[in-house]
mmCIF file of C-alpha atoms in Angstrom:
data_model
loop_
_atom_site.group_PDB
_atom_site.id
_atom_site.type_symbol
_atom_site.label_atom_id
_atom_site.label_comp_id
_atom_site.label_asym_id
_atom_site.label_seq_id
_atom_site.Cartn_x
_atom_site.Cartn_y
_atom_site.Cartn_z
ATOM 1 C CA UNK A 1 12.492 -4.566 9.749
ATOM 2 C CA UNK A 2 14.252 -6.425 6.910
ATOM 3 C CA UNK A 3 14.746 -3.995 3.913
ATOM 4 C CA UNK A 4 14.609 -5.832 0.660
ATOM 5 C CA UNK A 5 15.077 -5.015 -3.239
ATOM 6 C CA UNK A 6 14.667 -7.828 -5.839
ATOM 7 C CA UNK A 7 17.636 -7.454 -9.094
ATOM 8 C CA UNK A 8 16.956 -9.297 -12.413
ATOM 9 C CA UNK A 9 20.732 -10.161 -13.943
ATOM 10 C CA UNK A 10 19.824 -10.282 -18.024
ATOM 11 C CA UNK A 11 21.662 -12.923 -20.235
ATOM 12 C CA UNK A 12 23.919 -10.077 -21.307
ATOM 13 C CA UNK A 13 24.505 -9.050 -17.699
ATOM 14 C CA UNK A 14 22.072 -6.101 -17.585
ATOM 15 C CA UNK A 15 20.599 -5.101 -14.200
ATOM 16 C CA UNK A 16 17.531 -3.877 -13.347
ATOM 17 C CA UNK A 17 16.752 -3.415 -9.547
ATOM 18 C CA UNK A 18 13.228 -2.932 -7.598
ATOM 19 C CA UNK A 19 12.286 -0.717 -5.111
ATOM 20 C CA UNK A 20 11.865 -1.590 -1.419
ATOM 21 C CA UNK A 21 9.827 -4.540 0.034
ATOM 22 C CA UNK A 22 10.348 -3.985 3.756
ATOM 23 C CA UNK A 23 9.540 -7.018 6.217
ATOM 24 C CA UNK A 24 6.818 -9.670 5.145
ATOM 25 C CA UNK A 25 3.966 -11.215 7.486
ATOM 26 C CA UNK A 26 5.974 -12.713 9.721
ATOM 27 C CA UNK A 27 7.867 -9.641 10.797
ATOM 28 C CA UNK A 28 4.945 -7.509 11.008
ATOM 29 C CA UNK A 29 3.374 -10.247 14.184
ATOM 30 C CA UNK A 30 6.419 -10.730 15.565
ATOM 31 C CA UNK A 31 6.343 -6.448 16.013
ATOM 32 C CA UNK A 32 2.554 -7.038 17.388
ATOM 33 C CA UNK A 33 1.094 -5.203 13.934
ATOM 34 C CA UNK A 34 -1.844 -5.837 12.068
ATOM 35 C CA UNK A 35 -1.730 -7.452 8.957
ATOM 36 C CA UNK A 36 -2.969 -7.043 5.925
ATOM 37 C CA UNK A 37 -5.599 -9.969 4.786
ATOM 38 C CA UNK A 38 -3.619 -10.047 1.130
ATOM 39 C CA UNK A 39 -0.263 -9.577 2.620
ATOM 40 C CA UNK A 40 2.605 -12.427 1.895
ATOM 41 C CA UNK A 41 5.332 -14.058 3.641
ATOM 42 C CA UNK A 42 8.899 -13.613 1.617
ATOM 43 C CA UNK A 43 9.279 -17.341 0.461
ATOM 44 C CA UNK A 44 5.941 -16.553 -1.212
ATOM 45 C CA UNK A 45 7.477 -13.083 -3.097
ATOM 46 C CA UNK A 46 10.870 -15.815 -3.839
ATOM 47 C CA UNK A 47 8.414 -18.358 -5.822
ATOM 48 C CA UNK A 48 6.881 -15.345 -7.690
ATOM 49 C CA UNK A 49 10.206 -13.794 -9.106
ATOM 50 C CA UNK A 50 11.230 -17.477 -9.664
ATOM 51 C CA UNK A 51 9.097 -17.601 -12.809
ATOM 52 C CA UNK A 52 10.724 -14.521 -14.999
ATOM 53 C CA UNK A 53 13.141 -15.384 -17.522
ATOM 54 C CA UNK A 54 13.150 -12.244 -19.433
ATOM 55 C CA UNK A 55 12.577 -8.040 -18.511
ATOM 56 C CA UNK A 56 9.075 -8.092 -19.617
ATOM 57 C CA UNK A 57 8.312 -10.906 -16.993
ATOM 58 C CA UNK A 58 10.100 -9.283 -14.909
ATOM 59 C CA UNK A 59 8.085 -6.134 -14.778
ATOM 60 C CA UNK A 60 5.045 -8.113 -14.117
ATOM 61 C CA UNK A 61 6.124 -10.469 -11.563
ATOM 62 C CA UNK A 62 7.110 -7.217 -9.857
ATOM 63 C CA UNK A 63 3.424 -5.512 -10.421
ATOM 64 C CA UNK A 64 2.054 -8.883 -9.298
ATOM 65 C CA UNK A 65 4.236 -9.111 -6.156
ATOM 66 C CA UNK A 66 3.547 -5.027 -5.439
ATOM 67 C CA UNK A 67 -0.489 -5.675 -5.594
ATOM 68 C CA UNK A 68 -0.088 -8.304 -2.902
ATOM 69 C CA UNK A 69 2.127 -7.071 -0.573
ATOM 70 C CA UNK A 70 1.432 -4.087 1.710
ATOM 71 C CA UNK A 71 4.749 -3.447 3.304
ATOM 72 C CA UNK A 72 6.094 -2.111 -0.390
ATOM 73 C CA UNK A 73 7.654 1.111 0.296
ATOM 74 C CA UNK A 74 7.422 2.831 -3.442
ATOM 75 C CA UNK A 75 9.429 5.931 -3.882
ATOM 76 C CA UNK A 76 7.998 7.682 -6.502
ATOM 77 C CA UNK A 77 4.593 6.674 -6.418
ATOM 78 C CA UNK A 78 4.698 4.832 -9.708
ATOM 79 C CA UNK A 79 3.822 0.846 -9.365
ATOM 80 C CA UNK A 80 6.363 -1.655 -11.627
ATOM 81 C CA UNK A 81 9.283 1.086 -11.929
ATOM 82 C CA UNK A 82 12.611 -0.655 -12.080
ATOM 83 C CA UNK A 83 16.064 1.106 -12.228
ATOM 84 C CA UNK A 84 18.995 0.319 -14.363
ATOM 85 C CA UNK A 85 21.422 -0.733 -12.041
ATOM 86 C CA UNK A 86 24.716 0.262 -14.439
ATOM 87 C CA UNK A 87 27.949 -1.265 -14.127
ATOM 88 C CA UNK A 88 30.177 0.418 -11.691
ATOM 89 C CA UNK A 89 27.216 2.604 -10.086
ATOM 90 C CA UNK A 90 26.226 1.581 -6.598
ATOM 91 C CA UNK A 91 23.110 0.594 -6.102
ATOM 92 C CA UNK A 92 20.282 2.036 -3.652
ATOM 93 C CA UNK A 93 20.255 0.154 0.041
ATOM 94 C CA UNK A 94 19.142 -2.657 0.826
ATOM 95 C CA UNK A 95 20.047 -5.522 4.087
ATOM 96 C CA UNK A 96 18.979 -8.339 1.451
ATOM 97 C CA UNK A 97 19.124 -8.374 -2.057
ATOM 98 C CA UNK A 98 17.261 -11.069 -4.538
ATOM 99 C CA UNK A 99 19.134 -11.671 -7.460
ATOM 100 C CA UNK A 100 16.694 -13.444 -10.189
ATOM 101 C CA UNK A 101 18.786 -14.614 -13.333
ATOM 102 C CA UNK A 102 17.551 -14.661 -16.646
ATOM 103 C CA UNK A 103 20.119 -17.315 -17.426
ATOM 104 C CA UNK A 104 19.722 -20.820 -15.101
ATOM 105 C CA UNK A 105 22.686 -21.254 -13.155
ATOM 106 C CA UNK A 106 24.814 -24.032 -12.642
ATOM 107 C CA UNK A 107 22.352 -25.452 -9.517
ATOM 108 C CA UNK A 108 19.051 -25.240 -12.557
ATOM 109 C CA UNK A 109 17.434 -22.818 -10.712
ATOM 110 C CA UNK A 110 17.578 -18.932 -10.778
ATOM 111 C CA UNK A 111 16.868 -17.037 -8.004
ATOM 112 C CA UNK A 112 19.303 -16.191 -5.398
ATOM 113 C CA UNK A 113 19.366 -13.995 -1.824
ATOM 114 C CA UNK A 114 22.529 -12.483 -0.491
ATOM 115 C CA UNK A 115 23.325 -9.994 1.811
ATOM 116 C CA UNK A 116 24.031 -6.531 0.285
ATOM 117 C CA UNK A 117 27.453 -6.004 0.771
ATOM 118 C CA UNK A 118 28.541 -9.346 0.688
ATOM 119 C CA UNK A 119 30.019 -10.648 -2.829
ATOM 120 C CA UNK A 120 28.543 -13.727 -4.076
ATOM 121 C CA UNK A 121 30.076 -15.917 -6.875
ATOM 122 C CA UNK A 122 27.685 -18.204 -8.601
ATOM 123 C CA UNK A 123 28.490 -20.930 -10.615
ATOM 124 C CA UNK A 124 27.939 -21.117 -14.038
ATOM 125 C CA UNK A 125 27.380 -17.668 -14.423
ATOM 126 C CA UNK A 126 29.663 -14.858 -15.269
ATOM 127 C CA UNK A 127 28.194 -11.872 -13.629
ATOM 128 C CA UNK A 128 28.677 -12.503 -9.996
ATOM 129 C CA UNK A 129 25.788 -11.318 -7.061
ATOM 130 C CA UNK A 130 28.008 -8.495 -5.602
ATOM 131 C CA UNK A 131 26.181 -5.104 -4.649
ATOM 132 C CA UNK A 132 29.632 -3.106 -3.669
ATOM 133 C CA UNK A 133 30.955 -2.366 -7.126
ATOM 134 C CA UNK A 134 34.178 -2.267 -5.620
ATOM 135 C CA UNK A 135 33.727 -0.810 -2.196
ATOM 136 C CA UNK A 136 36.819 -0.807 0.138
ATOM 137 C CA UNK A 137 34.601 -3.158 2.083
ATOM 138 C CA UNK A 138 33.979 -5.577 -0.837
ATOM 139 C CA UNK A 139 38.113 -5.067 -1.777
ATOM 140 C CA UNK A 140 39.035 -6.856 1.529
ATOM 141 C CA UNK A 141 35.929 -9.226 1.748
ATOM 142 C CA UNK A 142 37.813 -12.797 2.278
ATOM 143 C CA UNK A 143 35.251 -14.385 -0.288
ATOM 144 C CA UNK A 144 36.654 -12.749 -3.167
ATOM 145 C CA UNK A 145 39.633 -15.157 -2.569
ATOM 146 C CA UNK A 146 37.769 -17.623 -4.168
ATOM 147 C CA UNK A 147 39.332 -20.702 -4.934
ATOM 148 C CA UNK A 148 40.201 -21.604 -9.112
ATOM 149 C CA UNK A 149 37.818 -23.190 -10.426
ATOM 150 C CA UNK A 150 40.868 -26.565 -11.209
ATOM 151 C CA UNK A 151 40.960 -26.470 -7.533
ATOM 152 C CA UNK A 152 37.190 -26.871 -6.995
ATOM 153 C CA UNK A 153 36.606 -29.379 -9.599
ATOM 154 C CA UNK A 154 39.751 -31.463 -8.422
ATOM 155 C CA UNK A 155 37.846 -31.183 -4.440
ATOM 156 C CA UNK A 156 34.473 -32.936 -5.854
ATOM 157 C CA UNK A 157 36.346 -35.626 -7.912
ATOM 158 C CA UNK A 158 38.505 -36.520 -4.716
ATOM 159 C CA UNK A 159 35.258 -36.650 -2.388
ATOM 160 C CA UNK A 160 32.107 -36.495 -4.027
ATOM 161 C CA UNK A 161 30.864 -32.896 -2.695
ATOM 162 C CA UNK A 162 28.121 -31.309 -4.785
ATOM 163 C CA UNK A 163 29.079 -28.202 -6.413
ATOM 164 C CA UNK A 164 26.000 -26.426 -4.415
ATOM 165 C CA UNK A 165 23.648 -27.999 -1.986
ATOM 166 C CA UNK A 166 20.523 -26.636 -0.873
ATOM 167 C CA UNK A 167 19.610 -26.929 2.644
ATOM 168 C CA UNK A 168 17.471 -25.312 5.291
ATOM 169 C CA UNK A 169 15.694 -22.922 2.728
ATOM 170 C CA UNK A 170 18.936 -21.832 0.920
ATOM 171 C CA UNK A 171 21.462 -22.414 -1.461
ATOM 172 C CA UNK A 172 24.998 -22.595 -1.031
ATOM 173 C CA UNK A 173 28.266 -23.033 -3.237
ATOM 174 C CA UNK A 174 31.070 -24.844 -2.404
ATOM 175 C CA UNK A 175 34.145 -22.821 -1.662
ATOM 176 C CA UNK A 176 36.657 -24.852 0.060
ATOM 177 C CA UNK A 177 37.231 -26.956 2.453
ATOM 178 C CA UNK A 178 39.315 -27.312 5.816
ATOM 179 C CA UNK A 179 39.691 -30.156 8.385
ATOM 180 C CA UNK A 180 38.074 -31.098 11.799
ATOM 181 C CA UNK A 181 37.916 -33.841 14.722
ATOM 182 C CA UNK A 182 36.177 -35.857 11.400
ATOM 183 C CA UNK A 183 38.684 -35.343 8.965
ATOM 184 C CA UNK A 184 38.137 -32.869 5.715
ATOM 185 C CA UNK A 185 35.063 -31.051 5.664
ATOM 186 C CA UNK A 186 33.798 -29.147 2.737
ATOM 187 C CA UNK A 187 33.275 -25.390 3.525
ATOM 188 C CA UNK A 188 29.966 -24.110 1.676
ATOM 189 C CA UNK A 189 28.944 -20.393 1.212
ATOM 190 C CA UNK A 190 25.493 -19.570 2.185
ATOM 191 C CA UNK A 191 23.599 -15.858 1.637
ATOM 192 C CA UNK A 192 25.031 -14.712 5.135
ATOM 193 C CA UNK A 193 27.752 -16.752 6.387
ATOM 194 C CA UNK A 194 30.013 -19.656 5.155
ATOM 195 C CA UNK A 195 30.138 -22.633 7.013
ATOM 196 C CA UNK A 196 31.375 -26.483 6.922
ATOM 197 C CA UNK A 197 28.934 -29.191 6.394
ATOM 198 C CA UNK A 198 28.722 -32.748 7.256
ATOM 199 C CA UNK A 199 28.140 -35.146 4.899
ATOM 200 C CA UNK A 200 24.788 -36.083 6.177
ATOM 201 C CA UNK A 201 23.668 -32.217 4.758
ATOM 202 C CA UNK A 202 25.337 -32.799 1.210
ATOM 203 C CA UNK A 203 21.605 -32.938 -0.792
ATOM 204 C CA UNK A 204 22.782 -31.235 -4.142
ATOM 205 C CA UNK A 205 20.992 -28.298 -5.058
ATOM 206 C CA UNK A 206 19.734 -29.375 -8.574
ATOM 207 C CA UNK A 207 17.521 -32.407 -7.286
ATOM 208 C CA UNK A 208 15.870 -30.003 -5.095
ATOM 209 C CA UNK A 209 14.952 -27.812 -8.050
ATOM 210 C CA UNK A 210 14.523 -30.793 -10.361
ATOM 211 C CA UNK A 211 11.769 -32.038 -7.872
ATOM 212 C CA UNK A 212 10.273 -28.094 -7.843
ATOM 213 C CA UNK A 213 10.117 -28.236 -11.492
ATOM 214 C CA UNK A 214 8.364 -31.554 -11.368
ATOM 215 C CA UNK A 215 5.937 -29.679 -8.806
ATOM 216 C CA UNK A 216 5.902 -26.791 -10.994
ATOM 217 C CA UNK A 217 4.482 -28.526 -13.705
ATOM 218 C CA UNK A 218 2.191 -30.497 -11.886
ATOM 219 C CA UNK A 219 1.274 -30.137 -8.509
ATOM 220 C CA UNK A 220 -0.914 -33.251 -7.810
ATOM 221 C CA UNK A 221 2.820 -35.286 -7.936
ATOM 222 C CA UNK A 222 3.126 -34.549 -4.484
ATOM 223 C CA UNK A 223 1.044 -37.109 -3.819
ATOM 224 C CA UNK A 224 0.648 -39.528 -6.933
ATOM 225 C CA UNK A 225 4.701 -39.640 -6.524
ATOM 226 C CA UNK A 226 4.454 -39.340 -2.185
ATOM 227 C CA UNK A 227 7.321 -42.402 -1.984
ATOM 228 C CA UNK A 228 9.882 -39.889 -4.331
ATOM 229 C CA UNK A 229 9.337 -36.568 -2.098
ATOM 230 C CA UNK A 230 9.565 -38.789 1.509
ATOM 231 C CA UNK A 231 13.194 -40.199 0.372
ATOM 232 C CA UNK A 232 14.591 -36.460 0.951
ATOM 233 C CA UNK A 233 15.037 -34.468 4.208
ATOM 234 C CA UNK A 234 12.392 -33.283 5.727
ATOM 235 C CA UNK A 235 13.392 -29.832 5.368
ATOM 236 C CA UNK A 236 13.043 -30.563 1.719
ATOM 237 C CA UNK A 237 9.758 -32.152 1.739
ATOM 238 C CA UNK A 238 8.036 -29.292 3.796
ATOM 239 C CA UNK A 239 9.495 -26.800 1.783
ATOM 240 C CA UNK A 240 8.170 -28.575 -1.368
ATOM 241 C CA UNK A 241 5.020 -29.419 0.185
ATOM 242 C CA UNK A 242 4.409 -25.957 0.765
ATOM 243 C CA UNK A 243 5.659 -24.797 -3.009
ATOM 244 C CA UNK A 244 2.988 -27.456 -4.186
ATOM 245 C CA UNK A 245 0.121 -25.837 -2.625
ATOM 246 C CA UNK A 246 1.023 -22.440 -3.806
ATOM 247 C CA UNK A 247 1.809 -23.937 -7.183
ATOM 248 C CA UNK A 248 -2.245 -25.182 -7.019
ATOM 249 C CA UNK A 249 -3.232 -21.680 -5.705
ATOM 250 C CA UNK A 250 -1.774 -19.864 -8.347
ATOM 251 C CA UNK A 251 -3.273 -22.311 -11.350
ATOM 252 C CA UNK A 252 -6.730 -21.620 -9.337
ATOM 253 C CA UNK A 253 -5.685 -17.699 -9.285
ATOM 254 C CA UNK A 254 -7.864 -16.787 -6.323
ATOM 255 C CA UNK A 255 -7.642 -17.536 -2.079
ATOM 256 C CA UNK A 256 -8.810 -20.633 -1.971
ATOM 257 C CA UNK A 257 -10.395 -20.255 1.359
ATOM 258 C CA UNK A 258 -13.731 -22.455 0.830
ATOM 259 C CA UNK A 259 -14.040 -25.901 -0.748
ATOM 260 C CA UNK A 260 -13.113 -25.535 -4.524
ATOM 261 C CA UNK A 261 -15.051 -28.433 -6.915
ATOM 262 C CA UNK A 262 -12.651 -28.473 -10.499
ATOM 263 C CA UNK A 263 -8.903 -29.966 -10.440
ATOM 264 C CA UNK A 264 -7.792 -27.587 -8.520
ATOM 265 C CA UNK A 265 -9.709 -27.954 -5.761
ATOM 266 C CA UNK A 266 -9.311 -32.139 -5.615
ATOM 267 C CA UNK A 267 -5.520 -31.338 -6.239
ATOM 268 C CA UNK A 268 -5.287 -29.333 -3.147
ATOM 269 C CA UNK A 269 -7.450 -32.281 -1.125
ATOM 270 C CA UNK A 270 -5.060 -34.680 -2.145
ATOM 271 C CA UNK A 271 -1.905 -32.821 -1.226
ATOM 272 C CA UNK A 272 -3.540 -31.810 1.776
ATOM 273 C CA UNK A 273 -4.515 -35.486 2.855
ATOM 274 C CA UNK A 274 -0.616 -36.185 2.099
ATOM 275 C CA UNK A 275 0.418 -34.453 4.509
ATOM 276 C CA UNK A 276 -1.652 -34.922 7.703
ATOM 277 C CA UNK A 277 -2.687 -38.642 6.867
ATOM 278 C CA UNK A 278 -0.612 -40.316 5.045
ATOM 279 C CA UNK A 279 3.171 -39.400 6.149
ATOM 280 C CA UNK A 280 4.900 -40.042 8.794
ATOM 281 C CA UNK A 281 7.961 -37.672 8.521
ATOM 282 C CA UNK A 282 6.576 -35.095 10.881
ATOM 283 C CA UNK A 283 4.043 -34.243 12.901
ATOM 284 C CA UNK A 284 1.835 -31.111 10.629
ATOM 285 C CA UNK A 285 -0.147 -30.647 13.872
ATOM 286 C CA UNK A 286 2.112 -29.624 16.155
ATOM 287 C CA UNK A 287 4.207 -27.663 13.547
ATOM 288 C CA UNK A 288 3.339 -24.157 14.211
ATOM 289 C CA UNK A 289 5.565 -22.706 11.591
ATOM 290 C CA UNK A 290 4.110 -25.036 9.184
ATOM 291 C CA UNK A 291 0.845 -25.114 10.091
ATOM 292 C CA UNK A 292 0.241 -21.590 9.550
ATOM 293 C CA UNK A 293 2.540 -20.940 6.556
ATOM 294 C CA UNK A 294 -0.080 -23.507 5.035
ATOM 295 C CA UNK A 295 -2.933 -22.057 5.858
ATOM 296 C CA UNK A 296 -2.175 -18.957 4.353
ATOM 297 C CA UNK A 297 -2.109 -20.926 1.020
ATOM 298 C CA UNK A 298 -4.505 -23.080 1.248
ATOM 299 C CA UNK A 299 -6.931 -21.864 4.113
ATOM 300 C CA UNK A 300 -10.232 -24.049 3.772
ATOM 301 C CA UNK A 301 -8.328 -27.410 3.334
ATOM 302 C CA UNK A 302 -5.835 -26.807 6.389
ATOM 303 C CA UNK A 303 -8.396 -25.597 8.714
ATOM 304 C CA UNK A 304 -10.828 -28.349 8.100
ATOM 305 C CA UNK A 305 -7.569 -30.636 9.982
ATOM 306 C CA UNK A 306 -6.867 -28.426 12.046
ATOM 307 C CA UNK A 307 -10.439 -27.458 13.305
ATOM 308 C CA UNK A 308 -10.390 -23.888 13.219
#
């Protein structure tokens, strides 16, 4: 079971770390458990802590997150408690860690999940995701041979590779580059691994959260703007398709599991009718992954395609 903490990074470089979220919905069927009616899946606990932009909001996306998901493992008994995570002083376990930055980085978004021993740097941003402090492990790590940032900036002028590209659910920051059967290749770090991509993967990371924030601020472009969000890959569209209906969900602020008759509820109809009528990108129907990571958003208007 997947052991997560959540760390906000302050504008001053401040941390302040979370206690335990352990698994999410999907790991609790794949073990044959029952689940929780109000539990969530982790992309779902990702959108919430992508909101905070200072401590206070902080504390309450973390209350908000606790009251909905019922694999949190508190240790003290005390809901909201964040720790002061000083400099130098190792932090409490975790296999993933979510670092949420006050300050946007270089990408415009904020949030971002790397392993916990594995150090991290992020663009734009002085106080790098690294968990070891300094560990012998982190001393030898290979990624901390970064390369200067000259030497970056002189490999996107020569070829045209985005700083960071976001792909498959994740972020990743260019790091290098070394050559192939095709020639050179930029090399890309990702939350667990680094790895060389082809050009057809290069989507930089910054459209993908400039189209979020369009979403963010209003939901219904999903469909009034359906020719913008089909241009992309389809990785990108479901995963905005799916931030879109929990974008409606929240504005509505309850399940949304019968018909709903205000904006919210002819919002949701018309994102819903996007999907399964009026693209042909994939197929929604025979997209179990999809299928029911939608319906736990927005039950009433998936089931009525899907006849269940």
């Amino acid at each position: 079971m997947t052991r997560r903490r959540v760390i906000f990074v302050c504008k001053d470089g401040r941390r302040y770390i979370t206690e335990e979220y352990s698994g999410d919905r999907s790991e609790y069927a794949a073990r044959g458990r029952c689940l929780d009616s109000c539990d969530m899946d982790w992309p779902e606990i990702r959108d919430i802590f992508q909101e905070p932009a200072t401590y206070t909001q902080f504390i309450k996306a973390n209350l908000r997150a606790q009251a909905a998901y019922h694999s949190f493992r508190s240790e003290n008994g005390n809901s909201g408690i964040v720790r002061n995570l000083r400099k130098g002083r190792e932090g409490p376990y975790a296999d993933k860690i979510l670092f949420v930055y006050a300050a946007p980085l270089a990408t415009g978004g904020r949030i971002f999940e790397t392993n916990y021993t594995c150090f991290t740097p992020v663009p734009g941003l002085p106080y790098p995701a690294c968990t070891g402090q300094g560990k012998k492990p982190c001393l030898e790590c290979p990624l901390r041979q970064s390369f200067q940032t000259a030497e970056l900036a002189q490999l996107q002028a020569e070829h045209n590779w985005p700083r960071a590209v976001h792909t498959d659910g994740d972020d990743a920051y260019l790091i290098g580059s070394q050559s192939n059967q095709a020639g050179l290749v930029p090399v890309y770090l990702f939350p667990d691994c680094q790895c060389a991509l082809s050009s057809e993967t290069l989507y930089p990371a910054e459209e993908y959260y400039r189209l979020r924030e369009i979403l963010r601020n209003d939901p219904s472009a999903f469909d009034d703007q359906c020719d913008l969000f089909r241009s992309y890959p389809l990785d990108w569209y479901k995963e905005l398709a799916l931030y879109a209906m929990r974008c409606v969900a929240r504005t509505h602020g309850s399940p949304m599991a019968e018909s709903v008759h205000d904006q919210s509820g002819q919002t949701a109809h018309d994102i819903s009718k996007a999907i399964f009528e009026e693209q042909d990108l994939f197929d929604p129907y025979t997209d179990a992954a999809f299928l029911a990571a939608a319906e736990r958003i927005l039950p009433w208007y998936i089931r009525r395609y899907v006849n269940r």
